Short mmCIF file of C-alpha atoms in Angstrom, two decimals:
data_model
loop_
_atom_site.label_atom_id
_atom_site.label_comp_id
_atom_site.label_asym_id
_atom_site.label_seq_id
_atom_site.Cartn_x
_atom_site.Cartn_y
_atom_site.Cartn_z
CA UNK M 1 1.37 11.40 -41.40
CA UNK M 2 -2.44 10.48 -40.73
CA UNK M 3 -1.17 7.36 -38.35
CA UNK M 4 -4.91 6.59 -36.72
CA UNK M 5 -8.22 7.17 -37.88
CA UNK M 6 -11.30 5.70 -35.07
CA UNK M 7 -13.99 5.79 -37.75
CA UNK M 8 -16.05 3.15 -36.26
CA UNK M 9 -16.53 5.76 -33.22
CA UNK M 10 -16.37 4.28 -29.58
CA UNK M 11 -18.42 1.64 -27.56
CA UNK M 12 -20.26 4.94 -26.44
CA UNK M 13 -21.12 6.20 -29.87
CA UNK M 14 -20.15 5.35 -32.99
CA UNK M 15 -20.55 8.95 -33.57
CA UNK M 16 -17.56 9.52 -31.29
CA UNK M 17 -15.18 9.70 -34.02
CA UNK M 18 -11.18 10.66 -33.73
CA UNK M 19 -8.13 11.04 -35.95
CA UNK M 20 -4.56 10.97 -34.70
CA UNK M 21 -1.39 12.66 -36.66
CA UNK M 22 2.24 11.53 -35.92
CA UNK M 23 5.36 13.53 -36.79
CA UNK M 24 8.23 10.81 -37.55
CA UNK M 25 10.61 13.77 -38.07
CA UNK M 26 13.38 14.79 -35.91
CA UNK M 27 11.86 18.59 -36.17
CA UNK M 28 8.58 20.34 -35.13
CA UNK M 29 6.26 21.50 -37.72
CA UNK M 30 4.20 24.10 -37.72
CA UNK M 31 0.33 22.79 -38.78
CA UNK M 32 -1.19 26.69 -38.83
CA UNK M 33 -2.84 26.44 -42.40
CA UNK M 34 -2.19 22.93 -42.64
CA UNK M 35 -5.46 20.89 -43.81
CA UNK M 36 -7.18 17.75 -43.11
CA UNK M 37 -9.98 17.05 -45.67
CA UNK M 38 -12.31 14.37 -46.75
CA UNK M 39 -13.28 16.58 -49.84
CA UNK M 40 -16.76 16.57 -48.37
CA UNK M 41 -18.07 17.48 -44.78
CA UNK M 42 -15.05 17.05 -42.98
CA UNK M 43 -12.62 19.90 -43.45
CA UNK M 44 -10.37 21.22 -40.68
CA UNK M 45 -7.78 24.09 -40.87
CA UNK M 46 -5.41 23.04 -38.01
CA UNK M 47 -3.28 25.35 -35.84
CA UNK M 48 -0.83 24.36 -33.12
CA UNK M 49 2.43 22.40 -33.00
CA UNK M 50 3.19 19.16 -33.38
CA UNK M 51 6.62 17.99 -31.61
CA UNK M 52 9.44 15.57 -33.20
CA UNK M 53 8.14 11.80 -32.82
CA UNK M 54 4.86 12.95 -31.21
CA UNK M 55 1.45 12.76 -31.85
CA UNK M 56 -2.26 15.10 -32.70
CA UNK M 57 -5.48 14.28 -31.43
CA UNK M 58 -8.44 15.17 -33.29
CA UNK M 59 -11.85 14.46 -32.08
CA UNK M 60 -15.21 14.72 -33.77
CA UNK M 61 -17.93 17.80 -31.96
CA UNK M 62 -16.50 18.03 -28.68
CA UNK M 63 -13.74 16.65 -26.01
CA UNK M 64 -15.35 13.92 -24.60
CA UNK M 65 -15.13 11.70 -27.37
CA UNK M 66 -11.62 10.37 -25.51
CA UNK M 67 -13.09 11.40 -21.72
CA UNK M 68 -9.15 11.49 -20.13
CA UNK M 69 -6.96 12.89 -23.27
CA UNK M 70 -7.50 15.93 -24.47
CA UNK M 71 -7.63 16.93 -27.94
CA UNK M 72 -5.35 18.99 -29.82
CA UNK M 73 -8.17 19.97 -32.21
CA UNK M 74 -11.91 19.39 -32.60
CA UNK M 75 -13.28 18.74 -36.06
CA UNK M 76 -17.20 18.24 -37.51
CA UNK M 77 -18.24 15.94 -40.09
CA UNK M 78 -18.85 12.23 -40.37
CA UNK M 79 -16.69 9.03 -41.58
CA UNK M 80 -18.58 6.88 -43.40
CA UNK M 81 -18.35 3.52 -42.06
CA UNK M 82 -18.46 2.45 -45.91
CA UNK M 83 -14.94 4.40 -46.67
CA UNK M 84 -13.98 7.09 -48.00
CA UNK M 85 -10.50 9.42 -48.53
CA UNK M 86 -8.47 11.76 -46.11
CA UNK M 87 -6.52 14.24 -47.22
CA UNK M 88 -3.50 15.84 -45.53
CA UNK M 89 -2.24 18.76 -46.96
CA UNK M 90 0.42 21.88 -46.42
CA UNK M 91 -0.18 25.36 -46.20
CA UNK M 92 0.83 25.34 -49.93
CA UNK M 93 -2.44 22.97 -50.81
CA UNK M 94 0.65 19.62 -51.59
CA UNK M 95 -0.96 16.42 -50.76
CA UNK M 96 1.67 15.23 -47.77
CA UNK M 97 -0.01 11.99 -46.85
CA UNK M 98 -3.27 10.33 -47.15
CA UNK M 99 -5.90 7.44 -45.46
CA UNK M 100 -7.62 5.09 -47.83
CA UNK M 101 -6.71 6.80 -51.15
CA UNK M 102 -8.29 3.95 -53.27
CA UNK M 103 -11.16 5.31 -52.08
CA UNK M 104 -13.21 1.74 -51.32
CA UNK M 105 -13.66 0.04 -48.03
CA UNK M 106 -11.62 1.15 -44.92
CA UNK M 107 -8.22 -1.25 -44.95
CA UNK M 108 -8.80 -1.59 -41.27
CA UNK M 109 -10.64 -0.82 -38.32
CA UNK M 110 -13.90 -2.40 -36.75
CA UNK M 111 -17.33 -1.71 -36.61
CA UNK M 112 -18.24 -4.40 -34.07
CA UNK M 113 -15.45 -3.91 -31.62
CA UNK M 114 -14.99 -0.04 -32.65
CA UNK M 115 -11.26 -0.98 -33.18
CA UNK M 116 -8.90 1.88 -34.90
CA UNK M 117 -7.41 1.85 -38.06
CA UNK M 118 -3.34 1.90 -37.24
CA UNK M 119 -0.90 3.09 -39.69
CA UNK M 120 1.69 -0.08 -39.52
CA UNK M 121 3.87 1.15 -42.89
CA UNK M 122 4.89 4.69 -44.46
CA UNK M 123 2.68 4.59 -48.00
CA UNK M 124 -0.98 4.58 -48.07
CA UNK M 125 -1.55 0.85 -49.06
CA UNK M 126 -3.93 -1.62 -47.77
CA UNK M 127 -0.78 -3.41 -46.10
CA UNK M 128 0.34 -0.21 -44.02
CA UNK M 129 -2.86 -0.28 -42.05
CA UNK M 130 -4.26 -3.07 -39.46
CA UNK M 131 -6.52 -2.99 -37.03
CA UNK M 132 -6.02 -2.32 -33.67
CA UNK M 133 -4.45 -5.33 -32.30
CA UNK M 134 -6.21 -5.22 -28.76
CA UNK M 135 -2.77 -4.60 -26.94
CA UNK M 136 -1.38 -1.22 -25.41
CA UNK M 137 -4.96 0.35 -25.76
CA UNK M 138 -4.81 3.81 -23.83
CA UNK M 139 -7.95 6.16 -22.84
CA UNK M 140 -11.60 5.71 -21.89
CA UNK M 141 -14.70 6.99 -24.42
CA UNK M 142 -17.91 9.14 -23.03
CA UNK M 143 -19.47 6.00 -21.14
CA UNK M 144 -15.77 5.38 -18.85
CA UNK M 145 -15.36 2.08 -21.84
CA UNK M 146 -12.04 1.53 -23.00
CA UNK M 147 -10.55 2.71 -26.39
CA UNK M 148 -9.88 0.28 -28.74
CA UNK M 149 -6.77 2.23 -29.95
CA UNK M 150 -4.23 4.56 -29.17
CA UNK M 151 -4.78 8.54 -29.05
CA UNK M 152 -1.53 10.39 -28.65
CA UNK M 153 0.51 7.15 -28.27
CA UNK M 154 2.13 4.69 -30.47
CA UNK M 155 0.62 2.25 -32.17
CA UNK M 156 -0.23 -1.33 -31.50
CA UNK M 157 0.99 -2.83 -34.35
CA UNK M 158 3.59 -4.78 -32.79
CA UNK M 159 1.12 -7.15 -31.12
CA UNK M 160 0.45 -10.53 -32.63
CA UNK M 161 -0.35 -9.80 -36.43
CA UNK M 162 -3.63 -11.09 -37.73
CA UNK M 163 -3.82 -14.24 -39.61
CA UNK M 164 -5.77 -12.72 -42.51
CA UNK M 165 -2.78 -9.74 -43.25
CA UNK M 166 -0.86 -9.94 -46.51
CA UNK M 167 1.39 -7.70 -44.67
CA UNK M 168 4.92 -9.50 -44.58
CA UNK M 169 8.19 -7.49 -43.24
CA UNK M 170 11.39 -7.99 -44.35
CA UNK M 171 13.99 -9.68 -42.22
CA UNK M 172 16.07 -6.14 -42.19
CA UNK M 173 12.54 -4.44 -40.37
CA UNK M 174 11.29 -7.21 -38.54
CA UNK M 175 10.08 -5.83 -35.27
CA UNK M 176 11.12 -7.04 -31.81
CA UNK M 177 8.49 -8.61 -29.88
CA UNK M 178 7.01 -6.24 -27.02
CA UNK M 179 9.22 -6.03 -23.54
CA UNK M 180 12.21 -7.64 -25.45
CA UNK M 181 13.75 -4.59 -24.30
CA UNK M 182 13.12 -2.85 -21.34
CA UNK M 183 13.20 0.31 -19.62
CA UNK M 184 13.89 -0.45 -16.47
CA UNK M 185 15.15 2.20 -14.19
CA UNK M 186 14.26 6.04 -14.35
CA UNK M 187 16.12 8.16 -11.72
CA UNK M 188 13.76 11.18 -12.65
CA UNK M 189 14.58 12.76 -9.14
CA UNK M 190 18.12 13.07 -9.79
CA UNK M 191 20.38 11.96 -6.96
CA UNK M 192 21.49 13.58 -3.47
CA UNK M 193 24.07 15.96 -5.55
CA UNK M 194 21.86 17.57 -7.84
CA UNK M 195 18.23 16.71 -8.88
CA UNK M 196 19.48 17.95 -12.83
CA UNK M 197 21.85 14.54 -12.36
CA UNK M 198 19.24 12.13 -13.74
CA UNK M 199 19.79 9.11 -15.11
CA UNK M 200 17.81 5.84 -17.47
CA UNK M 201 18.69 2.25 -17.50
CA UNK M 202 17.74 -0.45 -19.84
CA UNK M 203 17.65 -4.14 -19.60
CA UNK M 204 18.04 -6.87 -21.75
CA UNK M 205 16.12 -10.09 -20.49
CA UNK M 206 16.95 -12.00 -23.12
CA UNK M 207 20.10 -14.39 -23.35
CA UNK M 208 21.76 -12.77 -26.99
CA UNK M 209 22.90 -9.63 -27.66
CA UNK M 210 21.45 -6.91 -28.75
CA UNK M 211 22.82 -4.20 -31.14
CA UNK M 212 20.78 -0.69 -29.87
CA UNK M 213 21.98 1.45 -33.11
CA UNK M 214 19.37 3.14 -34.74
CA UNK M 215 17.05 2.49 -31.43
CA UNK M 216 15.35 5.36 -29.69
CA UNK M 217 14.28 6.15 -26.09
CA UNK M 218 11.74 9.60 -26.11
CA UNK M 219 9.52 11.46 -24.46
CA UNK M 220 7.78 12.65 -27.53
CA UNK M 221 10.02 16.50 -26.37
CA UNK M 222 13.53 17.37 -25.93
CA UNK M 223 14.52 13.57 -24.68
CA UNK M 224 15.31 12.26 -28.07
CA UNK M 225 18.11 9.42 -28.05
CA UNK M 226 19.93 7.92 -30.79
CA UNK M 227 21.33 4.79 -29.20
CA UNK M 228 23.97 3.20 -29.90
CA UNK M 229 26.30 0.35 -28.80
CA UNK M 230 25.33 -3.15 -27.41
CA UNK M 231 23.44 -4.33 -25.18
CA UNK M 232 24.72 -8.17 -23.64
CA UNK M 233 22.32 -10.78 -22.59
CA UNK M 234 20.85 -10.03 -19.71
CA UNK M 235 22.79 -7.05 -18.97
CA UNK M 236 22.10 -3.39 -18.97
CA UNK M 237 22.62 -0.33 -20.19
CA UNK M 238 23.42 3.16 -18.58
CA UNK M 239 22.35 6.60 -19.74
CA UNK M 240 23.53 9.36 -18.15
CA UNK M 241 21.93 13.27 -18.77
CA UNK M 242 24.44 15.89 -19.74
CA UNK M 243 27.80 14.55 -17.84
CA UNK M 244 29.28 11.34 -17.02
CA UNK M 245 29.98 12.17 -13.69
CA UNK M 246 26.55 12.06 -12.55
CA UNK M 247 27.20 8.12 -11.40
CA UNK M 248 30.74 8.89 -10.57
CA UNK M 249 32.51 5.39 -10.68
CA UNK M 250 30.22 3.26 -13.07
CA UNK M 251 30.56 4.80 -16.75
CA UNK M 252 28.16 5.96 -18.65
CA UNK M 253 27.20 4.02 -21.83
CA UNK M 254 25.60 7.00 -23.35
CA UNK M 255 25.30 10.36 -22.18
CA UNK M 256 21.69 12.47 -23.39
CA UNK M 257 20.41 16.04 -23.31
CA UNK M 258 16.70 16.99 -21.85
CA UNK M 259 15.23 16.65 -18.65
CA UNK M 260 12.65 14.38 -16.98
CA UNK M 261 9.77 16.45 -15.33
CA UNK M 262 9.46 15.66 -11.95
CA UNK M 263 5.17 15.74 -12.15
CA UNK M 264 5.75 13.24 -14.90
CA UNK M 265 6.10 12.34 -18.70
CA UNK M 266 5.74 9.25 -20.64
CA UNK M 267 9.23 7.62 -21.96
CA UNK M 268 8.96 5.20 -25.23
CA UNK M 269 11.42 2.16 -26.45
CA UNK M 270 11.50 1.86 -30.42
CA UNK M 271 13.47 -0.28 -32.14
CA UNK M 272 14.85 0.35 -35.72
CA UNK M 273 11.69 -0.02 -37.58
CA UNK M 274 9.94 2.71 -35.16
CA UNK M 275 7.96 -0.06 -33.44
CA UNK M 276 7.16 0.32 -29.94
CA UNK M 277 9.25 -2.09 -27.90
CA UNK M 278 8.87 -0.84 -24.73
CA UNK M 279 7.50 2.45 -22.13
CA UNK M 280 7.73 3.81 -18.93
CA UNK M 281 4.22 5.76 -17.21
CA UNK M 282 2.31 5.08 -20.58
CA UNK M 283 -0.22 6.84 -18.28
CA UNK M 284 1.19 10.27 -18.84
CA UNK M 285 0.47 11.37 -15.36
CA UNK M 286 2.97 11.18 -12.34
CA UNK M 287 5.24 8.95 -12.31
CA UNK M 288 3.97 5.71 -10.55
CA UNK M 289 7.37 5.32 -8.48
CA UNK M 290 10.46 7.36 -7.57
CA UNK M 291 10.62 9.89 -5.20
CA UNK M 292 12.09 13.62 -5.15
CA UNK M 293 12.67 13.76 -1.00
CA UNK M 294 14.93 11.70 -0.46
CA UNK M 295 15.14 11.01 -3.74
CA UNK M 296 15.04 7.18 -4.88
CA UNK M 297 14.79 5.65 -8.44
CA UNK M 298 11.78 4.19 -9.72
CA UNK M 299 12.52 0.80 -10.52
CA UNK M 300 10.84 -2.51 -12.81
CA UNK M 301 9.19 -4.95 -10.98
CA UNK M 302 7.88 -6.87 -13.83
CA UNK M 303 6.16 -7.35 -17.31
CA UNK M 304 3.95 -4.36 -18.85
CA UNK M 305 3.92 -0.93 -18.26
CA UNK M 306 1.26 -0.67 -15.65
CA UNK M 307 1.21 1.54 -12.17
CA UNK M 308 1.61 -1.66 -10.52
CA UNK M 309 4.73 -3.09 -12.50
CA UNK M 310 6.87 0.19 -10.62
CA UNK M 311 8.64 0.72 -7.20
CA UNK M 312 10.70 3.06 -5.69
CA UNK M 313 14.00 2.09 -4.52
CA UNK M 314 13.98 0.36 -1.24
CA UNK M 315 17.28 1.94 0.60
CA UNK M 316 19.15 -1.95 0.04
CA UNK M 317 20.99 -3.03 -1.96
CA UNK M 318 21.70 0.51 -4.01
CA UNK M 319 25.24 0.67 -6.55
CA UNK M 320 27.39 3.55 -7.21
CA UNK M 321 27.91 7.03 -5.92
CA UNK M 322 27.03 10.56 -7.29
CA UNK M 323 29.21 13.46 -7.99
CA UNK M 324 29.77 14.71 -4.41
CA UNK M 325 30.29 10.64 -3.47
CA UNK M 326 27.19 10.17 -1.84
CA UNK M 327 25.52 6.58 -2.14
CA UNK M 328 23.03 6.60 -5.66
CA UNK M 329 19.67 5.72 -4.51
CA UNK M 330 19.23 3.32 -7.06
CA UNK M 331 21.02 0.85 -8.75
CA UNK M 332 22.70 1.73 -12.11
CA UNK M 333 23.71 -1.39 -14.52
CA UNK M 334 22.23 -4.04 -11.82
CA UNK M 335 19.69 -6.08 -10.67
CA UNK M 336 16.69 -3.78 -9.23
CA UNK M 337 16.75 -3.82 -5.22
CA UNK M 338 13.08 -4.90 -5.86
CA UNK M 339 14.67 -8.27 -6.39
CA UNK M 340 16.22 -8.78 -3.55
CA UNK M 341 14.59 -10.00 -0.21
CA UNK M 342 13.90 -7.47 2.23
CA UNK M 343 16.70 -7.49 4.43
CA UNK M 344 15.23 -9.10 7.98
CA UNK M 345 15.85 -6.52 10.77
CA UNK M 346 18.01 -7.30 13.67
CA UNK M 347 16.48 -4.96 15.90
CA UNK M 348 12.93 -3.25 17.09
CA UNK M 349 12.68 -0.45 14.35
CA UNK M 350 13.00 3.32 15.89
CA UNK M 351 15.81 1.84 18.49
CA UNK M 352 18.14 4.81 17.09
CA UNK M 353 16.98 8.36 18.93
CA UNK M 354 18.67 11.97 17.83
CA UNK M 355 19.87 12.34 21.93
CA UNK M 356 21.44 15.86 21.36
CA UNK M 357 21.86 18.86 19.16
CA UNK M 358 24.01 21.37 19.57
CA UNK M 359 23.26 24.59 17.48
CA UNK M 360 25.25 27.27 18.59
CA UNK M 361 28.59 26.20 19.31
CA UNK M 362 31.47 28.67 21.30
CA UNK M 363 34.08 25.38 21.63
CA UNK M 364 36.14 23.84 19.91
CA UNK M 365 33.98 20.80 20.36
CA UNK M 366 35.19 18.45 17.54
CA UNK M 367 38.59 18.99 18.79
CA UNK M 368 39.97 20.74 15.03
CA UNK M 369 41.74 23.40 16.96
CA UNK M 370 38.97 26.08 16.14
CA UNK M 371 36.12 26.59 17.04
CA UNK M 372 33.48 27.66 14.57
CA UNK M 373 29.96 26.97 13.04
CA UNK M 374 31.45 23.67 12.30
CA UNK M 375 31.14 22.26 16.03
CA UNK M 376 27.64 22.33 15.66
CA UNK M 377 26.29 18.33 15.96
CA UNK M 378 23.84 16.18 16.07
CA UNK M 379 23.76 13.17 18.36
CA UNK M 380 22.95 9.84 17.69
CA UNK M 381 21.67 7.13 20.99
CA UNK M 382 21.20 3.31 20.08
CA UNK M 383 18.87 3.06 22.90
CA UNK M 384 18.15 -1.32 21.57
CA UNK M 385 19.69 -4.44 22.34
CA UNK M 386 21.39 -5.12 19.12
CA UNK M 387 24.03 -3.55 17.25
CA UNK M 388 22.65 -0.94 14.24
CA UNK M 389 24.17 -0.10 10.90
CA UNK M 390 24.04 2.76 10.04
CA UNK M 391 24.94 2.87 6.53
CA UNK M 392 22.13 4.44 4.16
CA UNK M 393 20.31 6.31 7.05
CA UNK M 394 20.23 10.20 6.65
CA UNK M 395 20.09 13.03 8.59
CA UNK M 396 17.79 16.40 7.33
CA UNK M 397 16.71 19.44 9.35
CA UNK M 398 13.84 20.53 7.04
CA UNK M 399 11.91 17.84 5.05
CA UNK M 400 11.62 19.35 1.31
CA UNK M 401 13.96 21.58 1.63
CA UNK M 402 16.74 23.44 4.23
CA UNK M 403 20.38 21.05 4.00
CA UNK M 404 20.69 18.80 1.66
CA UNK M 405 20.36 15.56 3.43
CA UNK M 406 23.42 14.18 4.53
CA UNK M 407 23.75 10.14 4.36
CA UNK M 408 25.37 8.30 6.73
CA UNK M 409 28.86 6.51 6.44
CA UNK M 410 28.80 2.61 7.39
CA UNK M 411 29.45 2.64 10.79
CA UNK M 412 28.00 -0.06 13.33
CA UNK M 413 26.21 1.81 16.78
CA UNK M 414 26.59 -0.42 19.18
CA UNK M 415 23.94 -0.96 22.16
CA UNK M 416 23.94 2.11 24.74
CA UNK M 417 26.67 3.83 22.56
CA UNK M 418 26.84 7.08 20.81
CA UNK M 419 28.13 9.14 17.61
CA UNK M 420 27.80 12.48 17.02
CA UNK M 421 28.15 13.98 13.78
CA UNK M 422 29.17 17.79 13.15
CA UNK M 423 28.24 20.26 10.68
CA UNK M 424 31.68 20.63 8.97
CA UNK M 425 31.01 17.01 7.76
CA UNK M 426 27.01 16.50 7.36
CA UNK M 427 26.86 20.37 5.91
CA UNK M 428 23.76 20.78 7.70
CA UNK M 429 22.85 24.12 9.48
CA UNK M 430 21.05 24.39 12.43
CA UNK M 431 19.41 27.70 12.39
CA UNK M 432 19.47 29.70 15.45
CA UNK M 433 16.27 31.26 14.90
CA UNK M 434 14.52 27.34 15.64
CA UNK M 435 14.60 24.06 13.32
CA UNK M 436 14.01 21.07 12.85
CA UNK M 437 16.12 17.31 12.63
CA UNK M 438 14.91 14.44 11.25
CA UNK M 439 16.17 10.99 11.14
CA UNK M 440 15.48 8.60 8.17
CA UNK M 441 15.75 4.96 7.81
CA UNK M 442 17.42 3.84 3.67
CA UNK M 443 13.75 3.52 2.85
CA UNK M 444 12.60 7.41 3.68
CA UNK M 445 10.98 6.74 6.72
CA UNK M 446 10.93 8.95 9.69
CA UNK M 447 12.84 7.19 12.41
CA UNK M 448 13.11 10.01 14.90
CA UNK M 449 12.44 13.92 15.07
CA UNK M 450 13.13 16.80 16.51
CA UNK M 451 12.01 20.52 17.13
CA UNK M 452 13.67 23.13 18.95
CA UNK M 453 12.91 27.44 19.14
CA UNK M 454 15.54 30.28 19.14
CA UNK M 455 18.53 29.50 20.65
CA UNK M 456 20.06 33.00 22.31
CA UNK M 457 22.85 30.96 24.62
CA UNK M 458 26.23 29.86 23.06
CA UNK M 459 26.77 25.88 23.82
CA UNK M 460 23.93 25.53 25.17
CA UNK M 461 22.34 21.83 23.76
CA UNK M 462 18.91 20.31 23.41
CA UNK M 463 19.33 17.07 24.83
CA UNK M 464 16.96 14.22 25.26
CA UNK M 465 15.32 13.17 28.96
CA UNK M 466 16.65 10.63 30.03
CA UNK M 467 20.27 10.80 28.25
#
């Protein structure tokens, strides 16, 4: 469907003109022949694809018109700020949709303000369009200004509906008022198991429930949920990708297919009625929280969708384990960690040292009756005054890559005491060619570190001076 036509232009130029398509479809089309006509100047023969529940930018002479989106297609010819018709037709010449087909004054849109004409409704009557509202605008115009609109992204039409609109919804497709739902977790990294385990929760701030049939969570590509179920009162709601043993004890309320690029991707809420409740990185660039090493969930802070509104998961608080029982950096179906007050430390931070590493082992040194590769260790010194938990910290020889990290169980290190932790536990192999260990506090911080060359000598250790 034409969904958006700018034909007021841009605070830059009102000759900076642009047209956005939407595919409400479940299925990609196709638009090679496909034509988008005025009957007069303005006369484009598209190409490309346009994906299920996504969008197609058009904009007038060159790609500046929208300085930080591109277009999908550039076009000639003029709007008249009077009105006039578009056209949208198949490669067999049917009319499929059209904008203004009464053929007087624009519905909508703004010359003053250079607002957008939104599609708000499926025919083409003067009570399916409105003018952009003023909320959710996305993109900047030639001069760096602000577009009043929304190029490749979903309408504002949920904002607060203009006084003068005849435009009157039924109680059935009533929309639900902007961040009545929320997406508030995205584990995009995965967890310590597998970075494919990813996982989405949502959030109901509201005190009544909610029925989530016939809602959808995208990303405009191959993340395109159905929900279904309920949602209580201030509760939440897991998904899980693929399996339900990616959060091992805590249940899945509905599994998905797709995957969440780690560079980034824009995720959208829609209720029933297809209008937009909710998003996560309306931006479209990387995500704004989360991180892939270690990885940690990028959790709500608060209101909109704006950089600020994220955070990464502190290393407090966290629920749940993954598939291999490791702790879930995150916390599935419960309040954010961001919520939470910092937990006050109870010691000078870096007080925990790696004291020794042992990397070629030819003794039975954890006393298993063999000895093997799996005697190698790595030492741990609590060189403070106060006792250290150690629950959450991790272990890693290379950063980004080498061992999968290995977390730490709960265990208390007392002052001056020790714990060493082999391989045939942590799964970490010191090479004997020359590595690296690192020591990280829950939050990803480097507590410790150490280097060491080839080792040639069997038990031989690299200790620290003094022990």
């Amino acid at each position: 469907m034409i969904n958006e036509v700018a034909w007021a232009g841009t605070m830059a130029s009102a000759h900076d003109e642009w047209i956005e398509l939407h595919n409400p479809g479940l299925q990609s089309i196709d638009l090679n022949q496909w034509v988008l006509t005025d009957g007069g100047d303005i006369n484009v023969s598209l190409s490309g694809t346009i994906r299920s529940r996504s969008f197609y930018l058009l904009e007038r002479t060159d790609d500046t018109t929208i300085s930080d989106i591109g277009a999908d297609r550039i076009y000639t010819g003029a709007l008249r700020n009077g009105g006039e018709v578009l056209w949208l037709k198949d490669p067999t010449g049917a009319v499929v949709d059209s904008a203004n087909k009464s053929g007087g004054g624009w519905p909508a849109g703004d010359t003053a303000s250079h607002a957008s004409m939104e599609r708000i409704g499926r025919g083409d009557t003067p009570g399916n369009w409105r003018t952009f509202t003023g909320y959710g605008g996305v993109g900047h115009d030639a001069g760096g200004n602000p577009i009043a609109g929304t190029p490749r992204h979903p309408n504002s039409s949920f904002g607060p509906t203009p006084t003068s609109t005849s435009f009157t919804p039924t109680p059935e497709s009533t929309p639900f008022p902007p961040l009545s739902m929320l997406i508030n977790e995205v584990a995009w990294a995965g967890t310590h198991a597998s970075s494919n385990d990813e996982w989405i929760e949502l959030h109901n701030p509201g005190a009544e429930e909610v029925d989530l049939t016939g809602w959808a969570l995208t990303d405009g590509g191959d993340i395109d949920i159905t929900l279904a179920g309920t949602i209580t009162g201030h509760g939440f709601f897991l998904l899980e990708r693929s399996v339900d043993s990616v959060v091992s004890d805590i249940a899945a309320d509905q599994l998905y297919n797709g995957v969440l690029k780690n560079s980034g991707e824009t995720l959208w809420l829609k209720d029933p009625s297809e209008n937009l409740v909710d998003s996560a990185n309306s931006d479209g660039g990387g995500w704004p929280a989360g991180r892939s090493s270690p990885c940690a969930s990028m959790e709500r802070r608060r209101g909109v969708d704006l950089p600020g509104n994220w955070a990464s998961f502190n290393g407090y608080h966290g629920r749940g384990h993954d598939s291999d029982g490791s702790p879930i950096p995150g916390t599935p179906r419960d309040v954010n960690s961001v919520h939470f007050p910092t937990p006050v430390p109870t010691r000078a931070p870096g007080k925990v040292r790696i004291n020794e590493v042992l990397i070629r082992p030819h003794y039975d040194w954890e006393g298993e009756g063999e000895a093997d590769t799996g005697d190698e260790f790595i030492e741990l010194y609590n060189d403070g005054g106060e006792p250290i938990f150690l629950g959450g910290w991790r272990l890693d020889d290379i950063l980004d890559g080498g061992s999968r990290p290995y977390i730490l169980p709960g265990v208390t290190l007392a002052p001056g005491d020790y714990v060493a932790f082999f391989r045939s536990r942590t799964r970490i192999s010191l090479n004997d060619h020359g590595d690296s260990v690192h020591l990280l506090a829950p939050n990803g911080r480097i507590i410790d570190q150490i280097r060491y060359l080839r080792v040639r000598a069997y038990n031989l250790s690299y200790g620290r001076l003094p022990d």
